[in-house]
Amino acid sequence: MTTLAENATAEPATSERTAALAERLRAAVGTERVLTDRTQVRTYECDGLANFKVTPAIVVLAESRQHVVDTVRLCSEAGVPFVARGSGTGLSGGALPRADGVLLVLSRLRSLGPVDPDNRQVTVEPGVINLWVTRDAAPHDLAYAPDPSSQLVCSIGGNVAENAGGAHCLKYGFTVNHVLGAEVVLPDGEVVHLGGRAPEHPGYDLLGAFIGSEGTLGVATELTLRLVRVPEEVQTMLVGYRSVEDAAGTVSDIIGAGILPAAVEMMDALAIEAAEAAVSCGYPEGAVAVLVIELDGPRVEVEAQFKQVEEIAQRRNAFEVRIAADAEERALMWKGRKSAFAAVGRISPSYFVQDGVIPRTKLPEVLAEMKRMADAKGLRVANVFHAGDGNLHPLVLFDDAVEGQAHEAEELAGDILELCITSGGSITGEHGVGQEKRMKMGKQFTPEDLDTMQLVRCAFDPDGIANPGKVFPTPRLCGERPGVRKGEHPVQAAGLGEVF
């Protein structure tokens, strides 16, 4: 087995085809926006998952919708694959370039607004940073609900590609619940509009299919977002426990009582240690696990439910309950959770960030099994996750200077995903499948399931040039009919593709 850490950086593929395409791109979008120099294009060799690195042949720094249209159209005409990239914060290799293709960078498309407070909407370009939307909506007592931990730097286009969530997705839902419409450049360069400004549209939900498709169906150039009213009251508590089981049990008890918090986040002892080392968040000393619980809504309702939650926590043996007195204390409680991923670098030279989902009622047994699996390999796993909806983010810690440890860590990360599947969950909650998890898709879905999904992909991209090699274990031959097949396709015989 070859580990991710052992994957050598793929060098850009130079050919007459890509060289000719580069010249056509320069003529279309401007010489200064087309990069082919190796030292420049290497800047874009990976996204937030640095274990995979591929140096693209060409990088296009788009600054307008027309630049995107021209780039995609020219790629289609030349038969050259392309990959769209936003801020590059993704954690599944979804924006990993192609050595023989074009990397289309959208971070300069940053038009935002104006906010429409009456309809609670705003239209943005894909390079707009997530937190900017709430910043501009705040004067109208509105906010954009999806809040991934990287919201200071991640882009709306990337959030749409991965269907990003965040701490408050328990109550407010994922990105798909907050996008009303999208202008999309299809893989042949045609511009289409999916959804719109109205809350509902007749016909097939093509917008829903596009959100979370990880750049395999086209490139968004404009997005209409739904905004939510800032709640009248927000209350946050930090709860410390001596056992993971009590913390996990509290989560199930809260939901079982009919209370839907805005967020319920959990961190174990290793994650707490890392956060303290990084940002001195002051979490309860000696805690084996902590919960950050936030309720929002009408003041009377929040105050009543908050008392219930506190009682539930006490029944589950919480040894310390802190209630944020003001926005500053609330921010400090969240600071440790929001910094957890990066903070783990303080306690481990290297780590894998994983993302899976399980039924929340199985949290205690799954976390116990994860520890057993880690102990068997002599590794540590720090857990920080959205406990309310069972979206786990185990951080597998290792030292790549120790021979064989990267291999063991990668195996453990894969085993954790399979544990999620066997527990009735999924291989991803919000990070996407990308390059990293595509070989696990066959563990979660049947060949018939995968074939049906790829029929959708082929309908949008029959030539297979939009972010190829992502999401699915093997590419589908779009000219093939679904169902039973006989004999071997010539492309399959040549080792260039596999028919399910």
XYZ file of C-alpha atoms in Angstrom:
500
model
C 0.000 0.000 0.000
C 1.359 3.438 -0.895
C 0.625 6.045 1.754
C -0.527 9.538 0.976
C 2.680 10.894 2.488
C 4.741 8.820 0.038
C 2.985 10.199 -3.030
C 5.577 12.147 -4.974
C 4.660 15.517 -6.373
C 3.483 15.054 -9.941
C 5.196 17.432 -12.312
C 3.262 19.411 -14.914
C 2.702 17.561 -18.154
C 4.049 19.530 -21.084
C 2.662 18.749 -24.505
C 1.872 20.477 -27.738
C -1.788 20.382 -26.746
C -1.330 22.178 -23.412
C 1.172 24.617 -24.908
C -1.284 25.542 -27.658
C -4.081 25.858 -25.089
C -1.956 28.185 -22.967
C -1.525 30.526 -25.926
C -5.259 30.516 -26.642
C -5.987 31.213 -22.973
C -3.565 34.147 -22.942
C -5.343 35.623 -25.943
C -8.730 35.155 -24.258
C -8.129 36.257 -20.658
C -4.829 38.135 -20.767
C -1.201 37.028 -20.525
C -0.874 38.147 -16.896
C -3.679 35.797 -15.815
C -2.208 32.618 -17.302
C 0.646 30.964 -15.430
C 2.808 28.184 -16.846
C 6.166 28.841 -15.169
C 6.927 25.885 -12.908
C 7.902 28.017 -9.905
C 4.594 29.884 -10.133
C 2.222 26.982 -10.758
C 3.722 24.937 -7.901
C 2.034 27.383 -5.535
C -1.221 25.644 -6.431
C -0.087 22.012 -6.196
C -2.459 21.083 -3.342
C -5.406 22.277 -1.274
C -5.701 21.977 2.505
C -4.873 18.261 2.250
C -1.150 18.607 1.596
C -0.564 14.843 1.437
C -1.599 14.920 -2.230
C 0.431 17.201 -4.499
C 0.179 17.625 -8.256
C 1.682 20.539 -10.160
C -0.778 21.776 -12.807
C 0.299 22.405 -16.391
C -1.560 25.732 -16.515
C -3.076 28.043 -13.884
C -5.698 30.620 -14.882
C -6.398 33.455 -12.440
C -9.930 34.372 -13.468
C -11.229 37.827 -12.567
C -14.644 37.771 -14.222
C -17.475 35.506 -15.299
C -16.319 35.834 -18.904
C -12.842 34.620 -17.963
C -14.422 31.488 -16.504
C -16.595 30.933 -19.581
C -13.657 31.397 -21.963
C -11.373 29.123 -19.952
C -13.892 26.293 -19.681
C -14.894 26.589 -23.343
C -11.276 26.466 -24.534
C -10.557 23.471 -22.284
C -13.585 21.711 -23.762
C -12.520 22.446 -27.325
C -8.988 21.185 -26.614
C -10.151 18.150 -24.628
C -8.018 19.265 -21.669
C -9.275 18.604 -18.116
C -9.801 21.466 -15.683
C -10.177 21.799 -11.923
C -11.819 24.783 -10.219
C -10.272 26.141 -7.012
C -11.435 28.701 -4.466
C -9.414 29.522 -1.349
C -7.802 26.084 -1.318
C -8.902 25.215 2.234
C -10.591 21.903 1.344
C -9.539 18.828 3.309
C -10.244 15.975 0.888
C -8.091 16.845 -2.132
C -11.124 18.066 -4.061
C -9.133 20.903 -5.664
C -6.095 18.749 -6.438
C -4.910 19.829 -9.903
C -4.219 17.679 -12.939
C -0.653 17.515 -14.233
C -2.055 17.532 -17.775
C -4.730 20.132 -17.147
C -5.807 23.627 -16.176
C -6.358 24.852 -12.642
C -9.046 27.541 -12.746
C -8.604 29.813 -9.711
C -11.752 31.721 -8.680
C -10.472 33.585 -5.611
C -10.472 36.932 -7.440
C -14.216 36.802 -8.174
C -15.241 38.675 -5.027
C -18.306 40.772 -5.822
C -20.716 40.779 -2.875
C -24.181 42.249 -2.608
C -25.918 44.455 -2.084
C -27.860 42.720 0.679
C -31.617 42.503 0.067
C -32.996 42.693 3.634
C -36.649 42.514 2.608
C -36.199 39.152 0.878
C -33.309 38.098 3.132
C -31.009 37.372 0.214
C -27.664 38.378 -1.206
C -25.964 37.484 -4.493
C -22.217 36.832 -4.434
C -19.400 35.602 -6.647
C -17.648 32.344 -5.723
C -14.453 33.927 -4.379
C -16.280 35.797 -1.600
C -15.095 34.697 1.848
C -17.736 32.999 3.993
C -17.513 35.402 6.942
C -17.809 38.461 4.686
C -21.429 37.569 3.973
C -22.444 37.773 7.638
C -20.323 40.916 8.048
C -22.272 42.688 5.293
C -25.621 41.300 6.449
C -25.123 42.229 10.132
C -26.321 45.874 9.822
C -29.688 44.456 8.720
C -29.858 42.019 11.693
C -29.239 39.161 9.265
C -26.578 36.470 9.019
C -25.376 33.666 6.762
C -25.847 30.462 8.767
C -23.229 27.961 7.415
C -20.101 28.527 9.524
C -17.268 26.059 8.839
C -14.254 26.417 11.130
C -12.321 27.925 8.215
C -14.944 30.643 7.666
C -12.302 33.369 8.021
C -10.636 32.176 4.815
C -12.847 29.667 2.965
C -14.810 30.824 -0.079
C -18.510 30.494 -0.851
C -17.729 28.708 -4.119
C -15.757 26.056 -2.256
C -18.504 25.770 0.365
C -21.018 25.100 -2.414
C -18.749 22.539 -4.082
C -18.370 20.554 -0.850
C -21.785 21.364 0.694
C -19.973 22.696 3.757
C -21.611 22.716 7.167
C -20.168 24.044 10.394
C -20.959 24.127 14.077
C -24.475 25.507 13.618
C -25.599 23.114 10.883
C -27.402 21.022 13.532
C -30.195 23.594 13.639
C -29.743 25.556 10.430
C -28.648 22.887 7.942
C -25.812 22.742 5.434
C -24.917 24.996 2.516
C -27.571 23.322 0.344
C -30.239 24.738 2.664
C -28.984 28.296 2.143
C -28.418 28.571 -1.611
C -31.414 29.688 -3.639
C -29.854 29.906 -7.075
C -26.633 29.508 -9.028
C -25.243 30.669 -12.325
C -23.171 27.761 -13.593
C -20.723 27.337 -16.447
C -21.181 23.785 -17.714
C -18.119 21.774 -18.789
C -18.649 22.732 -22.449
C -18.729 26.463 -21.648
C -22.514 26.913 -21.758
C -23.968 29.152 -19.028
C -27.112 27.952 -17.230
C -29.123 29.159 -14.252
C -30.196 26.672 -11.594
C -32.829 27.709 -9.074
C -33.254 31.458 -8.664
C -34.425 34.047 -6.166
C -37.719 32.342 -5.372
C -37.793 29.861 -2.453
C -38.994 26.956 -4.624
C -38.819 26.031 -8.306
C -40.697 23.368 -10.320
C -38.957 20.521 -12.092
C -35.928 18.474 -11.123
C -33.771 19.821 -8.316
C -30.675 20.389 -10.445
C -29.439 22.999 -7.975
C -29.479 20.361 -5.253
C -27.538 18.000 -7.498
C -24.963 20.694 -8.241
C -24.331 21.647 -4.594
C -21.875 19.156 -3.156
C -20.834 17.813 -6.573
C -17.224 18.864 -5.898
C -16.666 20.641 -9.197
C -17.578 17.625 -11.328
C -20.714 19.158 -12.894
C -19.485 22.658 -13.702
C -18.264 25.923 -12.196
C -20.443 28.383 -10.260
C -19.893 32.035 -11.172
C -22.711 33.586 -9.140
C -24.699 32.382 -6.135
C -27.859 33.712 -4.504
C -27.742 33.008 -0.773
C -30.526 32.840 1.801
C -29.929 34.901 4.939
C -31.440 34.242 8.365
C -32.625 36.645 11.030
C -30.185 37.142 13.915
C -31.869 35.438 16.901
C -33.266 37.523 19.744
C -31.309 35.560 22.340
C -28.133 33.450 22.259
C -26.857 31.532 25.283
C -23.749 29.378 25.380
C -22.449 26.961 27.986
C -19.208 25.025 28.366
C -19.570 21.699 30.183
C -16.744 19.546 31.542
C -16.920 15.759 32.019
C -14.744 13.038 33.522
C -15.779 10.576 30.801
C -16.491 10.632 27.084
C -19.515 8.399 27.670
C -21.216 10.992 29.894
C -20.539 13.768 27.391
C -21.895 11.706 24.500
C -24.904 10.636 26.564
C -25.716 14.279 27.282
C -25.982 14.970 23.560
C -28.508 12.184 23.004
C -30.486 13.199 26.086
C -30.775 16.810 24.897
C -32.072 15.845 21.453
C -34.296 13.174 22.990
C -35.895 15.836 25.194
C -37.088 17.634 22.069
C -34.536 20.438 22.334
C -32.768 21.464 19.136
C -29.672 23.508 20.018
C -28.032 25.788 17.499
C -24.835 23.811 18.106
C -23.452 20.976 20.240
C -19.690 20.538 19.841
C -17.496 18.000 21.605
C -13.758 17.787 22.239
C -11.822 15.043 23.998
C -8.768 15.365 26.251
C -6.202 15.403 23.414
C -8.095 18.059 21.483
C -8.444 20.129 24.668
C -4.706 19.821 25.303
C -3.953 21.072 21.805
C -6.383 23.990 22.036
C -4.961 25.082 25.386
C -1.434 25.018 23.981
C -2.491 27.104 20.995
C -4.982 29.672 22.244
C -5.186 29.304 26.070
C -8.962 28.896 25.966
C -9.235 28.038 29.678
C -11.345 24.896 29.403
C -12.129 22.988 32.641
C -8.959 21.520 34.117
C -8.896 17.737 34.194
C -11.756 17.337 31.717
C -11.716 14.136 29.667
C -14.319 15.723 27.384
C -16.070 19.058 27.019
C -19.252 20.127 25.279
C -19.877 23.581 23.857
C -23.672 23.920 23.754
C -25.394 26.908 22.214
C -29.109 27.703 22.133
C -30.671 30.555 20.187
C -34.132 31.873 19.355
C -36.874 33.783 21.217
C -35.659 34.833 24.683
C -38.384 33.060 26.684
C -37.841 29.791 24.815
C -34.062 29.901 25.090
C -34.125 30.630 28.829
C -36.492 27.728 29.494
C -34.549 25.257 27.355
C -31.230 26.394 28.765
C -32.342 25.373 32.253
C -33.368 21.971 30.903
C -30.002 21.483 29.207
C -28.159 22.397 32.391
C -30.209 19.854 34.359
C -29.517 17.153 31.755
C -25.776 17.874 31.931
C -25.811 17.623 35.720
C -27.659 14.293 35.563
C -24.891 13.054 33.270
C -22.255 13.846 35.916
C -20.927 17.122 34.553
C -18.346 18.379 37.041
C -18.274 21.950 35.747
C -20.826 24.063 33.880
C -19.892 27.554 32.721
C -22.383 29.944 31.202
C -21.122 32.752 28.977
C -22.028 36.067 30.565
C -21.458 38.097 27.409
C -20.287 37.959 23.807
C -16.628 38.071 24.871
C -16.929 34.966 27.041
C -18.920 33.249 24.300
C -16.155 33.975 21.804
C -13.548 32.500 24.181
C -15.571 29.293 24.527
C -15.736 28.997 20.758
C -12.094 29.963 20.263
C -10.817 26.610 21.466
C -13.226 24.674 19.254
C -12.638 26.777 16.144
C -8.848 26.509 16.486
C -8.749 22.785 17.224
C -7.640 21.488 13.812
C -4.658 23.810 13.501
C -3.899 23.549 17.217
C -3.182 19.813 16.969
C 0.103 20.780 15.301
C 1.234 21.865 18.780
C 1.137 18.289 20.113
C 1.992 16.222 17.026
C 4.454 16.706 14.131
C 1.897 15.415 11.624
C -1.755 14.391 11.568
C -4.565 13.289 9.283
C -7.884 15.146 9.534
C -10.720 12.711 8.960
C -14.432 13.345 8.468
C -17.185 10.784 8.933
C -20.735 10.519 10.245
C -22.406 8.115 12.644
C -25.798 8.001 14.395
C -25.287 10.171 17.490
C -26.685 7.402 19.724
C -23.601 5.356 18.812
C -21.070 8.001 19.843
C -19.862 6.227 23.031
C -19.265 2.845 21.416
C -17.686 4.264 18.243
C -15.323 6.528 20.179
C -14.333 3.570 22.385
C -13.673 1.411 19.319
C -11.620 4.183 17.713
C -9.424 4.308 20.815
C -8.987 0.547 20.748
C -7.988 0.689 17.076
C -5.518 3.522 17.732
C -3.969 1.747 20.728
C -3.464 -1.378 18.615
C -1.327 0.647 16.194
C 0.467 2.635 18.897
C -1.102 5.898 17.691
C -3.226 8.643 19.225
C -6.501 10.101 17.957
C -7.790 13.515 19.023
C -11.521 13.961 18.606
C -13.266 17.244 17.922
C -16.634 17.144 16.212
C -20.220 18.230 15.685
C -21.721 15.932 18.283
C -25.307 17.017 17.681
C -25.482 15.362 14.268
C -22.767 12.735 14.746
C -20.310 14.372 12.358
C -16.920 13.143 13.593
C -13.576 14.815 12.891
C -10.966 12.404 14.289
C -7.402 13.710 14.041
C -4.951 10.827 13.660
C -1.622 11.923 15.155
C 1.703 10.566 13.923
C 5.356 11.419 13.353
C 6.381 11.064 9.714
C 10.028 10.956 10.829
C 9.322 7.521 12.317
C 9.543 4.882 9.607
C 6.211 3.285 8.817
C 4.144 5.529 11.073
C 2.600 7.522 8.216
C 1.488 4.224 6.668
C -0.058 3.098 9.964
C -1.800 6.455 10.407
C -3.297 6.344 6.935
C -4.529 2.804 7.504
C -6.117 3.857 10.788
C -7.809 6.847 9.131
C -9.278 4.496 6.525
C -10.356 1.992 9.173
C -12.191 4.771 11.017
C -14.202 5.541 7.879
C -15.145 1.893 7.537
C -16.160 1.901 11.196
C -18.478 4.816 10.428
C -20.058 2.833 7.588
C -20.594 -0.325 9.639
C -22.105 1.820 12.396
C -24.778 3.058 10.000
C -23.065 6.283 8.981
C -21.148 7.812 6.099
C -17.576 8.443 4.929
C -18.085 12.202 4.891
C -20.196 14.816 6.590
C -18.913 18.067 5.128
C -15.328 17.731 3.826
C -16.366 15.894 0.683
C -14.964 12.788 -0.986
C -12.440 14.396 -3.307
C -9.288 12.441 -4.053
C -8.773 11.119 -0.550
C -11.919 9.035 -0.009
C -12.966 8.022 -3.490
C -11.771 4.433 -3.036
C -14.071 4.135 -0.006
C -17.176 4.951 -2.051
C -17.456 1.305 -3.034
C -17.639 0.383 0.651
C -20.670 2.599 1.227
C -22.492 2.239 -2.099
C -23.296 -0.653 -4.420
C -22.032 -0.690 -8.024
C -25.587 0.135 -9.114
C -25.638 3.159 -6.790
C -22.350 4.433 -8.167
C -23.422 3.843 -11.749
C -26.589 5.886 -11.213
C -24.584 8.746 -9.729
C -22.181 8.680 -12.641
C -25.048 8.848 -15.117
C -25.855 12.246 -13.584
C -22.228 13.268 -13.939
C -22.148 12.156 -17.554
C -25.296 14.158 -18.318
C -23.498 17.341 -17.255
C -20.015 16.375 -18.445
C -20.066 13.699 -21.173
C -16.390 14.274 -21.989
C -15.286 13.842 -18.384
C -13.085 16.949 -18.209
C -14.526 18.665 -15.092
C -12.412 17.677 -12.071
C -11.833 14.117 -13.320
C -10.550 11.459 -10.946
C -12.471 12.773 -7.951
C -15.402 11.370 -5.934
C -15.719 8.040 -7.779
C -13.341 5.057 -7.512
C -13.063 4.766 -11.301
C -14.391 6.884 -14.154
C -17.545 5.809 -15.931
C -17.425 5.548 -19.694
C -20.171 8.036 -20.492
C -21.041 6.458 -23.835
C -21.980 3.192 -22.173
C -25.539 2.237 -21.350
C -26.257 1.238 -17.746
C -27.016 -2.374 -16.977
C -25.435 -5.725 -17.782
C -22.556 -5.573 -20.262
C -20.681 -8.278 -22.144
C -17.082 -8.250 -23.208
C -14.418 -5.666 -22.516
C -14.578 -2.097 -23.749
C -11.428 -1.072 -25.707
C -10.799 1.808 -23.305
C -11.090 -0.589 -20.397
C -8.715 -3.031 -22.092
C -6.166 -0.244 -22.496
C -6.326 0.461 -18.755
C -7.747 3.950 -19.219
C -11.122 3.380 -17.539
C -13.317 0.835 -15.889
C -16.969 0.069 -16.506
C -19.036 -0.735 -13.426
